[in-house]
mmCIF file of C-alpha atoms and ligand atoms in Angstrom:
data_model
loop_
_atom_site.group_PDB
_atom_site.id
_atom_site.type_symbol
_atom_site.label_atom_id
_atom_site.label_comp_id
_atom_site.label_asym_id
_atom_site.label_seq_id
_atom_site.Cartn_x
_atom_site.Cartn_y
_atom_site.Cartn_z
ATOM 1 C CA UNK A 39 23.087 104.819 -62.969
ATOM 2 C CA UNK A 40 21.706 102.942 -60.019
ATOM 3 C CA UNK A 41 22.638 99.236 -59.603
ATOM 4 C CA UNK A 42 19.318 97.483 -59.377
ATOM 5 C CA UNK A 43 19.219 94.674 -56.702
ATOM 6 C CA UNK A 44 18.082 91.412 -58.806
ATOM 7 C CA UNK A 45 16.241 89.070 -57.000
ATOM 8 C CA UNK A 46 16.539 85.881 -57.902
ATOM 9 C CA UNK A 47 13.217 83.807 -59.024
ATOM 10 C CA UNK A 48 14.448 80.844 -57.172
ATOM 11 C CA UNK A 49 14.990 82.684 -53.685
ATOM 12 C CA UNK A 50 12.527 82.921 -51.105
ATOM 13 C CA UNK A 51 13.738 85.961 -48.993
ATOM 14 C CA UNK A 52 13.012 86.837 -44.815
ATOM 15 C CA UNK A 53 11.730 90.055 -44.703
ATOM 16 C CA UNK A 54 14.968 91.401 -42.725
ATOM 17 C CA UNK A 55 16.292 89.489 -45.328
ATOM 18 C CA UNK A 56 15.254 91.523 -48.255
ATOM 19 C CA UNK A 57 15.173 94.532 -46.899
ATOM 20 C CA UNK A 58 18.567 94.739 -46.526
ATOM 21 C CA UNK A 59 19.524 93.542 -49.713
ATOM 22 C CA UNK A 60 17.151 96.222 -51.251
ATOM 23 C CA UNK A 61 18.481 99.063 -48.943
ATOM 24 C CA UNK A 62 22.304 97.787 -49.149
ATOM 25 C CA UNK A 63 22.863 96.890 -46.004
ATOM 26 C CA UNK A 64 25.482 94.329 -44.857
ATOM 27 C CA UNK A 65 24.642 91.314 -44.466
ATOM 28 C CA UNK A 66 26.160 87.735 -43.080
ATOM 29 C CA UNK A 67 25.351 84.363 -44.380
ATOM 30 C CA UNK A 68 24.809 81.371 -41.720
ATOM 31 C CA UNK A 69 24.557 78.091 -43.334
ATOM 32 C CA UNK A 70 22.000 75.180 -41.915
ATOM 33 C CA UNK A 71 24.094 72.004 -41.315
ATOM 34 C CA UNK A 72 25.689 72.878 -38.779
ATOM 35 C CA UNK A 73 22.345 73.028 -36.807
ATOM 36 C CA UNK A 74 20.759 69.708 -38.296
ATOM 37 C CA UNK A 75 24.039 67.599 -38.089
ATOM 38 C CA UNK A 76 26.283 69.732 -36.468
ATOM 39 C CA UNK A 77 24.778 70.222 -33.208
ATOM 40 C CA UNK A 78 22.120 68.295 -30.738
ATOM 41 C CA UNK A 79 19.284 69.583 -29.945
ATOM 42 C CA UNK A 80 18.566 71.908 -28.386
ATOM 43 C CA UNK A 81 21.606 73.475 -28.153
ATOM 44 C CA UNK A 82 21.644 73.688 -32.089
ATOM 45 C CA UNK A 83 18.524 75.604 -31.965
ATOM 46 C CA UNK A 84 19.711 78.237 -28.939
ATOM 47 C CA UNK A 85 23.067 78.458 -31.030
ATOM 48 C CA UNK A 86 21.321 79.196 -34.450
ATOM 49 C CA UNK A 87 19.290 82.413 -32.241
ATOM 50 C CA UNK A 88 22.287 83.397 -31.124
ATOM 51 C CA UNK A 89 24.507 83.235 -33.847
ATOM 52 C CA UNK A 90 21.385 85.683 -35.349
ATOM 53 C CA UNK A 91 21.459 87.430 -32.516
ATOM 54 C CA UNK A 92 25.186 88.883 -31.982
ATOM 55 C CA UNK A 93 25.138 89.155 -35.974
ATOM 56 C CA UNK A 94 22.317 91.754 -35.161
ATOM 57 C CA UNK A 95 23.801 93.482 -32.299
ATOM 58 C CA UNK A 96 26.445 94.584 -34.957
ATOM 59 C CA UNK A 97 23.823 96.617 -36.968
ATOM 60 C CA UNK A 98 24.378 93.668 -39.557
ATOM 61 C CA UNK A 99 21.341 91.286 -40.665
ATOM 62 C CA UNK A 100 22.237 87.767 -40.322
ATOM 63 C CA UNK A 101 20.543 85.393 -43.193
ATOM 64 C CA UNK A 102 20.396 81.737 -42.309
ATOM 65 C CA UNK A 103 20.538 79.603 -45.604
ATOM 66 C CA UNK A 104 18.502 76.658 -46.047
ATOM 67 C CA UNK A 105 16.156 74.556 -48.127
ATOM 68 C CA UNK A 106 12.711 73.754 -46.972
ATOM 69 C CA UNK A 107 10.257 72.249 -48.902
ATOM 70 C CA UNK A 108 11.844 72.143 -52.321
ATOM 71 C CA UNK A 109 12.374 76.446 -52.062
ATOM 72 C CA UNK A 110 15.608 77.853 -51.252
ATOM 73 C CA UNK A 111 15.089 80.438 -48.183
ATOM 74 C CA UNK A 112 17.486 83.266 -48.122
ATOM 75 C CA UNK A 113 16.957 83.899 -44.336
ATOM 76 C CA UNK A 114 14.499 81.521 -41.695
ATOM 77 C CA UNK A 115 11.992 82.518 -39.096
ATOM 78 C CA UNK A 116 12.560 81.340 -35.747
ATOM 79 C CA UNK A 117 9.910 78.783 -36.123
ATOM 80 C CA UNK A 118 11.694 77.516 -39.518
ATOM 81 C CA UNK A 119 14.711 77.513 -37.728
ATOM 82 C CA UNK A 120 13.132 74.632 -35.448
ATOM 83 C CA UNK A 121 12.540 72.821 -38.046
ATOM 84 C CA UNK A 122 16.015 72.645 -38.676
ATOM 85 C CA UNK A 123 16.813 71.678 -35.349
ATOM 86 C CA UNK A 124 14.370 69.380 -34.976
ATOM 87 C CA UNK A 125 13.762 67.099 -38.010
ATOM 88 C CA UNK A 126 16.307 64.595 -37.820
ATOM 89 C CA UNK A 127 15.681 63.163 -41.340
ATOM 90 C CA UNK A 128 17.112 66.271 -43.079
ATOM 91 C CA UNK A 129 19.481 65.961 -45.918
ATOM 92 C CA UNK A 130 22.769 67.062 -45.855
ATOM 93 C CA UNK A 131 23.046 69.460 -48.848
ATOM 94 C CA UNK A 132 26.363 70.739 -51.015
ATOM 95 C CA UNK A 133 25.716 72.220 -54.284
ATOM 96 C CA UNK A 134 25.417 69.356 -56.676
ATOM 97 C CA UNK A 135 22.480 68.503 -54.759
ATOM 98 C CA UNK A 136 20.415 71.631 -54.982
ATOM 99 C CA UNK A 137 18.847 70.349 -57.978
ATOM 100 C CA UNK A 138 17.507 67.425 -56.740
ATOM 101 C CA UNK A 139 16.212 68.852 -53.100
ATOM 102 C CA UNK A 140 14.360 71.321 -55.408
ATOM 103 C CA UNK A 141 12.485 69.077 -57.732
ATOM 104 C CA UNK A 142 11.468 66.771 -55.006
ATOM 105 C CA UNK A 143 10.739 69.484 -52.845
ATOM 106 C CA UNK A 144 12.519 68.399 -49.889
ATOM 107 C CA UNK A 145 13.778 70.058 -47.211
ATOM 108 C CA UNK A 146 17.553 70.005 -47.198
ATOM 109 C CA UNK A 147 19.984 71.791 -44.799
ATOM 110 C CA UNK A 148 22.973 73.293 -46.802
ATOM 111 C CA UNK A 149 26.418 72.827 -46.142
ATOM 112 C CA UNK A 150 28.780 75.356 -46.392
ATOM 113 C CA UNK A 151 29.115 74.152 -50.014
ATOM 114 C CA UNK A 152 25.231 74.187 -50.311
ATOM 115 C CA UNK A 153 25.110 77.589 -48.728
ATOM 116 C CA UNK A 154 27.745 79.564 -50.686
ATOM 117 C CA UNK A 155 26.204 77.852 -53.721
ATOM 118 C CA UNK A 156 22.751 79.613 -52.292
ATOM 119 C CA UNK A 157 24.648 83.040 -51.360
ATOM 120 C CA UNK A 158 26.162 83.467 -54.592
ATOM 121 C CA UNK A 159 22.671 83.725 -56.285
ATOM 122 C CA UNK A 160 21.396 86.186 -53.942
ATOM 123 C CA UNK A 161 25.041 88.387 -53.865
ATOM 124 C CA UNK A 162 25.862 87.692 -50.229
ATOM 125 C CA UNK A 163 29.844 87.517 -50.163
ATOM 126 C CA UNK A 164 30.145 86.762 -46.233
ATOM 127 C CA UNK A 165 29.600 83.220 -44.688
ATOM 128 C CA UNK A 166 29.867 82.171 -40.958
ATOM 129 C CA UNK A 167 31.291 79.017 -39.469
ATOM 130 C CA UNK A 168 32.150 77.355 -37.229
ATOM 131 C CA UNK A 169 35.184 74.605 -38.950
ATOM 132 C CA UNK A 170 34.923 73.914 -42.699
ATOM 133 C CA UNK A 171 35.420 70.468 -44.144
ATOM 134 C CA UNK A 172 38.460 69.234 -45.659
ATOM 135 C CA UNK A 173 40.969 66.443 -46.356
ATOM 136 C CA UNK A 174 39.603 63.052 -44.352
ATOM 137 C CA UNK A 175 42.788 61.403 -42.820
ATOM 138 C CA UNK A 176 42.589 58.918 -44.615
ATOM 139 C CA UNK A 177 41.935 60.306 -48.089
ATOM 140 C CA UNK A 178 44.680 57.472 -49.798
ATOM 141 C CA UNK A 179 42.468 54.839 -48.501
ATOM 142 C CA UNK A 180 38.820 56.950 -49.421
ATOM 143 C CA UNK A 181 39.421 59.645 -51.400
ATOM 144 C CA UNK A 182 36.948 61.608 -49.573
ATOM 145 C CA UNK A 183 37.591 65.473 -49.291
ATOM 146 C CA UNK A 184 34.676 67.938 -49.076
ATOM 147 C CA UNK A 185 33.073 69.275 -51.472
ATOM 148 C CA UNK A 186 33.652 72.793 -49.288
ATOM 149 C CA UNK A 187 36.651 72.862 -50.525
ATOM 150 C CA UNK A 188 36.304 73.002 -53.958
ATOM 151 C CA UNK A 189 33.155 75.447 -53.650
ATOM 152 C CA UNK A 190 34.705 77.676 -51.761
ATOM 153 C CA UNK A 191 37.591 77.772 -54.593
ATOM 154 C CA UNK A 192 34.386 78.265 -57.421
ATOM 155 C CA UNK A 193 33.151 81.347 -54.831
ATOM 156 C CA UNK A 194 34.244 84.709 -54.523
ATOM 157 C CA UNK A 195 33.020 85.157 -50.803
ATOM 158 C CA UNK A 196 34.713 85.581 -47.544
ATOM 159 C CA UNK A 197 34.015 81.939 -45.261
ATOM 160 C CA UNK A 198 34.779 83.242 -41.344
ATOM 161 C CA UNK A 199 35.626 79.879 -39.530
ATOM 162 C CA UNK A 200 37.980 78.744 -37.323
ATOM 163 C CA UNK A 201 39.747 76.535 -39.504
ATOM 164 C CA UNK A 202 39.355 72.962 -41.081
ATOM 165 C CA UNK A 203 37.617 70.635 -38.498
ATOM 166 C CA UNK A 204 40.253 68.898 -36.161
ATOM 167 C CA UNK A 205 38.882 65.143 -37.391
ATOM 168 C CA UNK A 206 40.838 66.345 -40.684
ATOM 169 C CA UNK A 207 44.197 65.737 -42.190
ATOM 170 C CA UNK A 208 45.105 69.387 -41.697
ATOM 171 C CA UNK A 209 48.584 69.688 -43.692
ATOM 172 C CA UNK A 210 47.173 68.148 -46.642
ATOM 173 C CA UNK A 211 44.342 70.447 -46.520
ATOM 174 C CA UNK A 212 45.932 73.415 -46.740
ATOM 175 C CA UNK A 213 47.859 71.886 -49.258
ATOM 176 C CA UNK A 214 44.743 71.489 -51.930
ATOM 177 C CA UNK A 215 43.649 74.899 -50.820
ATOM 178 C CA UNK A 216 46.766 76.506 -51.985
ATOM 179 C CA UNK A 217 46.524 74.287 -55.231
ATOM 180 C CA UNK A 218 43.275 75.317 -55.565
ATOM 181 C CA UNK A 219 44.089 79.233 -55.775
ATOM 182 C CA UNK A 220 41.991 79.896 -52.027
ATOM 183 C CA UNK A 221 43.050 83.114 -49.878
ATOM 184 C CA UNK A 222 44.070 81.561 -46.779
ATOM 185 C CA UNK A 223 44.835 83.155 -43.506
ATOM 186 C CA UNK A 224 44.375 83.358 -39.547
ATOM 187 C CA UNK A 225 43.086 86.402 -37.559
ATOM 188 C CA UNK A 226 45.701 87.853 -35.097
ATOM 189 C CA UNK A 227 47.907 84.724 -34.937
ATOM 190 C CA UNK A 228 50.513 82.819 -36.859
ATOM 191 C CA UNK A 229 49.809 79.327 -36.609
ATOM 192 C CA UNK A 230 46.469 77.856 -38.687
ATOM 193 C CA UNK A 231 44.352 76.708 -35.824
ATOM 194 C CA UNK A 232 42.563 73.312 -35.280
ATOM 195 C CA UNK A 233 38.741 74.103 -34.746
ATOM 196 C CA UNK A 234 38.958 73.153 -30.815
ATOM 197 C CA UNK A 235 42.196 74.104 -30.351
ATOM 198 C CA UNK A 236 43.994 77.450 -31.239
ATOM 199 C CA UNK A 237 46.688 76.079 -32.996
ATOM 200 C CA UNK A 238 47.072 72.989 -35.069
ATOM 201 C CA UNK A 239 50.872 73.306 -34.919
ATOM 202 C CA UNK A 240 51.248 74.480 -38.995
ATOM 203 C CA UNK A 241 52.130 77.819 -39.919
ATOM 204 C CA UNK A 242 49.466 80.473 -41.477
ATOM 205 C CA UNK A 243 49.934 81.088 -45.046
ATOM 206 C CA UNK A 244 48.932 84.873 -44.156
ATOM 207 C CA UNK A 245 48.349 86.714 -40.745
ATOM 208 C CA UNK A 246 45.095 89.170 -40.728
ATOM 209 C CA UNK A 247 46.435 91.808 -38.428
ATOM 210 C CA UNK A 248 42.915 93.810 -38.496
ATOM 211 C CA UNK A 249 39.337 93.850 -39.812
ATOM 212 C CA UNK A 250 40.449 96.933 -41.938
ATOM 213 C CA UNK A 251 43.470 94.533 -43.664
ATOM 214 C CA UNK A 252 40.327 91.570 -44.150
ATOM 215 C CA UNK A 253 38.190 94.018 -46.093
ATOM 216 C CA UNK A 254 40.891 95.572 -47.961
ATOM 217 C CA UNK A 255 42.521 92.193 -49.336
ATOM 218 C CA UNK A 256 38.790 90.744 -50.571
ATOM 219 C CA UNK A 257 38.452 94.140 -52.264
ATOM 220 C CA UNK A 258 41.645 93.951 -53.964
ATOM 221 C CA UNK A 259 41.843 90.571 -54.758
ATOM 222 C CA UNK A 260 37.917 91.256 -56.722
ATOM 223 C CA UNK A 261 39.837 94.221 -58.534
ATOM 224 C CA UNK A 262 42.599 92.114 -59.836
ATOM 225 C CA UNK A 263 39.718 89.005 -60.812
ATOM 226 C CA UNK A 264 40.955 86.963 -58.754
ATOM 227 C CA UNK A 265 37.802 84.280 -58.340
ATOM 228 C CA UNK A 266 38.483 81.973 -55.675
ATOM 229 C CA UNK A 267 37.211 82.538 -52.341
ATOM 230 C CA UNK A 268 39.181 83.410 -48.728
ATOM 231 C CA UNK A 269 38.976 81.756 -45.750
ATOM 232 C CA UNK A 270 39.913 84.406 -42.877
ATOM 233 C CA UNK A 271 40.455 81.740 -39.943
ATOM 234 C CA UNK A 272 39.612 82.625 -36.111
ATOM 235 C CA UNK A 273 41.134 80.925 -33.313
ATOM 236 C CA UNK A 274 38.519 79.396 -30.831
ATOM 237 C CA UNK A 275 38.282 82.333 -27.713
ATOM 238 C CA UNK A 276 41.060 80.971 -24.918
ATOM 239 C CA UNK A 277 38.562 80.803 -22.897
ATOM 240 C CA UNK A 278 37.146 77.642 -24.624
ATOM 241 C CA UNK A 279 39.894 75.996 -26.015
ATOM 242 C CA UNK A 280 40.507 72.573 -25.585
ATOM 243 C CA UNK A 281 44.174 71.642 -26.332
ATOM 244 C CA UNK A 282 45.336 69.486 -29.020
ATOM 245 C CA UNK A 283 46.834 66.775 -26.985
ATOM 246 C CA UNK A 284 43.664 66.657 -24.886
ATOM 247 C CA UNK A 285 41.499 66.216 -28.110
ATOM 248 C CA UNK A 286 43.634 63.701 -30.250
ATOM 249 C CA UNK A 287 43.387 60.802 -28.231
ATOM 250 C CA UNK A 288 39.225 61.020 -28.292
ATOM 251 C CA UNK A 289 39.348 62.065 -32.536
ATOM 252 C CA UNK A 290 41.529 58.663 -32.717
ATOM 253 C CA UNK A 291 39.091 56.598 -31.136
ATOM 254 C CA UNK A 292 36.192 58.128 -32.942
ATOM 255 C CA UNK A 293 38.044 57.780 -35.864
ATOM 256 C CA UNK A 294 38.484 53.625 -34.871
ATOM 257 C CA UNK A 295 34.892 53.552 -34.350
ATOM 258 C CA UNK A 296 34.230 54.883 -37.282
ATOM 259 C CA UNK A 297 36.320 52.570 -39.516
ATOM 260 C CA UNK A 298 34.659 49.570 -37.445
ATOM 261 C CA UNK A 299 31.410 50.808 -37.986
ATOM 262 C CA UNK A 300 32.124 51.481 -41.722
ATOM 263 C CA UNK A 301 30.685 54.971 -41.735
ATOM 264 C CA UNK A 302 31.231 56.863 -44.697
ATOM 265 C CA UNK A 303 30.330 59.572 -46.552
ATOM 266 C CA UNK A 304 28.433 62.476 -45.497
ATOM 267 C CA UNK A 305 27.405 60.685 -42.624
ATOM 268 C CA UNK A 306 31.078 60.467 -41.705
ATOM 269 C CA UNK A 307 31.771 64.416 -39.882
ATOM 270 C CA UNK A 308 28.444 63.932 -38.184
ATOM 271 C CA UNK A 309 29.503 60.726 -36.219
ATOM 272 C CA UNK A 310 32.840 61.599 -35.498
ATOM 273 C CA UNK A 311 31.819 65.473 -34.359
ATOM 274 C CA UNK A 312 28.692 63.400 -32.114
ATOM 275 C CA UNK A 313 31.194 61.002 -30.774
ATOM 276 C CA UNK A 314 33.916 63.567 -29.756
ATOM 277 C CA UNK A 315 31.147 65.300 -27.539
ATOM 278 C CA UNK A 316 30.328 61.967 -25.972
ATOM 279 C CA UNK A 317 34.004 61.353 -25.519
ATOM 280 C CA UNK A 318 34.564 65.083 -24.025
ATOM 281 C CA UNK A 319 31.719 64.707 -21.987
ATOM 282 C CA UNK A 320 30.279 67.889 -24.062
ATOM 283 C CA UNK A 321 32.915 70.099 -23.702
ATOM 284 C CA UNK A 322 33.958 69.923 -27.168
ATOM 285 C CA UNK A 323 30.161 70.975 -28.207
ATOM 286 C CA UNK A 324 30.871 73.704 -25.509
ATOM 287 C CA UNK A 325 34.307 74.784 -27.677
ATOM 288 C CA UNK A 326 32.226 74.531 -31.148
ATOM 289 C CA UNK A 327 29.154 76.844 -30.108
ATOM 290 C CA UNK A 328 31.587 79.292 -28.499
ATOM 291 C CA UNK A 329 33.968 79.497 -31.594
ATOM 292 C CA UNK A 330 30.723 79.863 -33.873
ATOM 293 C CA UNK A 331 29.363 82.741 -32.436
ATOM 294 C CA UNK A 332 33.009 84.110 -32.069
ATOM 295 C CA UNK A 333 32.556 84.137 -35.852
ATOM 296 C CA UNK A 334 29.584 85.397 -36.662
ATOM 297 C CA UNK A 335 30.704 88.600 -34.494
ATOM 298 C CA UNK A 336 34.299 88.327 -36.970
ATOM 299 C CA UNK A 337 32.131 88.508 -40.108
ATOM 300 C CA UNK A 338 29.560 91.379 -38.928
ATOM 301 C CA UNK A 339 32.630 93.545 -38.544
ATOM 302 C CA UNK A 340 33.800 92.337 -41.777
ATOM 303 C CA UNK A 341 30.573 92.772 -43.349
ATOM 304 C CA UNK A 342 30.495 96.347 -41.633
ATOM 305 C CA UNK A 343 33.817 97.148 -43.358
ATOM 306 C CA UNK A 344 32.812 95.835 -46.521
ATOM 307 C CA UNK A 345 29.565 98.022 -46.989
ATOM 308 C CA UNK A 346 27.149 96.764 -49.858
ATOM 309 C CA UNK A 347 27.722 98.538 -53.544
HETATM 310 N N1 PSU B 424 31.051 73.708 -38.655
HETATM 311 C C1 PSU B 424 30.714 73.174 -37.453
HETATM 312 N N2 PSU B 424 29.955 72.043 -37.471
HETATM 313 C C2 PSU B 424 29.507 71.455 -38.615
HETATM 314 C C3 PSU B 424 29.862 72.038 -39.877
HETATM 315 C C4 PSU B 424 30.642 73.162 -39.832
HETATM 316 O O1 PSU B 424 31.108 73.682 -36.404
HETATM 317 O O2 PSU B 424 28.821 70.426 -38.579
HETATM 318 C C5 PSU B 424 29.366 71.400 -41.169
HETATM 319 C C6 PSU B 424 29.383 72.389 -42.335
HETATM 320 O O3 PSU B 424 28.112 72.386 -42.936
HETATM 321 C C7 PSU B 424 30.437 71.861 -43.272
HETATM 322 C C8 PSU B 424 30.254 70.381 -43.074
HETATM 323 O O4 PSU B 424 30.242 72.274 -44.602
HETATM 324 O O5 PSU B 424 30.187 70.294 -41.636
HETATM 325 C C9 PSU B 424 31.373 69.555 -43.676
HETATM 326 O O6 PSU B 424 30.945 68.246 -43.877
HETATM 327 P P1 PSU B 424 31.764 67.220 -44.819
HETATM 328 O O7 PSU B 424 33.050 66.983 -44.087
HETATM 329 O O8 PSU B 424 30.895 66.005 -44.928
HETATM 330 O O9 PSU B 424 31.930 67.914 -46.155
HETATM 331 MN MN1 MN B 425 33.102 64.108 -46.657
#
């Protein structure tokens, strides 16, 4: 018997979009934060295109995840896009907070909690990135550790990023991943890399020799119900990295500016991300957009590998 493609009730699909879900074609999820408080504008709205763009050029349709005006869009038009890009009284949305953007009908861009939350209901298992949340350095003193984290453990999808953001206590959060029974490894490399940088200094828990060993690990580990998510981590290209020791002093002064300041929160990655670019005189942003669409070209090969069922 044919497997009928449900659409859900709640989903307001692209026409690229649908088709593909209705024709089984890959397809790669982009989520929305990272263009209204990841990125200035309007370098978060060329990004976003791109991102689309080299997601197309791989035969694979890319779906942009966000919420605007209280409905849940499974894929955005240019023109919704610069909304995105441009409104910069969006909320910041992870899961728990679907609910509420929906009944007031707001417009809320999703996080990569948000968006996997969003995916799941529409059956897209492959999310691009460009560095997930995590562990905040000082988590003993606020407790505050993104809600990615935890989503991505209540997910069965594959999250292509280039590892935890750099701002982040990165040994402890690989630690809760691990606890939390998430797939973690790094693409052609060893070491676990640091967003900016190519290596944060920590071992991998797994090296992903190929595309071909990617696909075939997610397909096992759905075979053997295993439910948690995997995060398949890709270093930033050479090309843009900006070494650790170059970065650290300018994430410890945001970091002081941030404590002074008292930011907390969910506004707390957005300042320190805005301040590093000040600090780098952009060439961090430079390093972020690059690594992005670095993995939105990963996860349209994995998607290719994949196939739809
Ligand atoms: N990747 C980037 N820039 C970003 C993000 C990811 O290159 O701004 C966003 C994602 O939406 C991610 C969020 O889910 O940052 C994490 O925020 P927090 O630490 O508040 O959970
Ligand atoms: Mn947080």
């Amino acid at each position: 018997m044919l497997n009928q493609v449900k659409f859900h009730y709640l989903l307001e699909y692209s026409e690229e979009g649908r088709k593909a879900l209705t024709n089984k074609k890959p397809l790669v999820a982009l989520e929305t934060s990272i263009i209204s408080q990841g990125l200035p504008y309007p370098y978060n709205y060329e990004t976003a295109l791109s991102l689309e763009e080299r997601i197309r050029e791989q035969g694979v349709v890319p779906v942009t995840i966000g919420i605007l005006h209280g409905k849940i869009k499974i894929g955005l038009t240019p023109d919704e896009l610069k909304v995105f890009a441009t409104d910069r009284n969006i909320h910041k949305v992870n899961a728990q907070d679907i609910p509420i953007t929906l009944s007031k009908k707001r417009t809320g861009a999703t996080t990569v909690a948000g968006t996997l939350a969003c995916a799941k209901l529409a059956a897209i298992e492959i999310l691009a990135t460009g560095g997930i949340g995590g562990i905040h350095r000082d988590f003993d003193r606020t407790h505050d550790m993104s809600s990615d984290l935890q989503q991505i453990a209540n997910t069965k999808a594959i999250v292509v990023c280039s590892g935890v953001k750099a701002i982040l206590d990165i040994p402890k959060t690989l630690e809760i991943l691990e606890t939390l029974g998430v797939m973690v490894g790094t693409f052609r490399s060893d070491k676990f890399p640091a967003f900016w940088s190519r290596t944060s200094g920590m071992e991998t828990p797994l090296r992903l020799s190929s595309v071909d060993e990617i696909a075939s690990i997610f397909s096992l580990s759905k075979e053997v119900q295993h439910t948690q998510g995997f995060i398949v981590a890709n270093p930033v290209p050479s090309s843009h990295e900006i070494p650790q020791n170059t970065v650290e002093p300018m994430i410890e002064e945001s970091l002081a500016e941030a404590r002074k300041q008292k930011v907390k929160g969910k506004a707390l990655t957005p300042f320190l991300l805005d301040s590093i670019y000040r600090l780098s005189a952009g060439q961090s942003m430079q390093a972020n957009i690059a690594l992005v669409k670095n993995n939105a070209t990963l996860a349209a090969h994995i998607a290719l590998k994949l196939g739809r069922k």
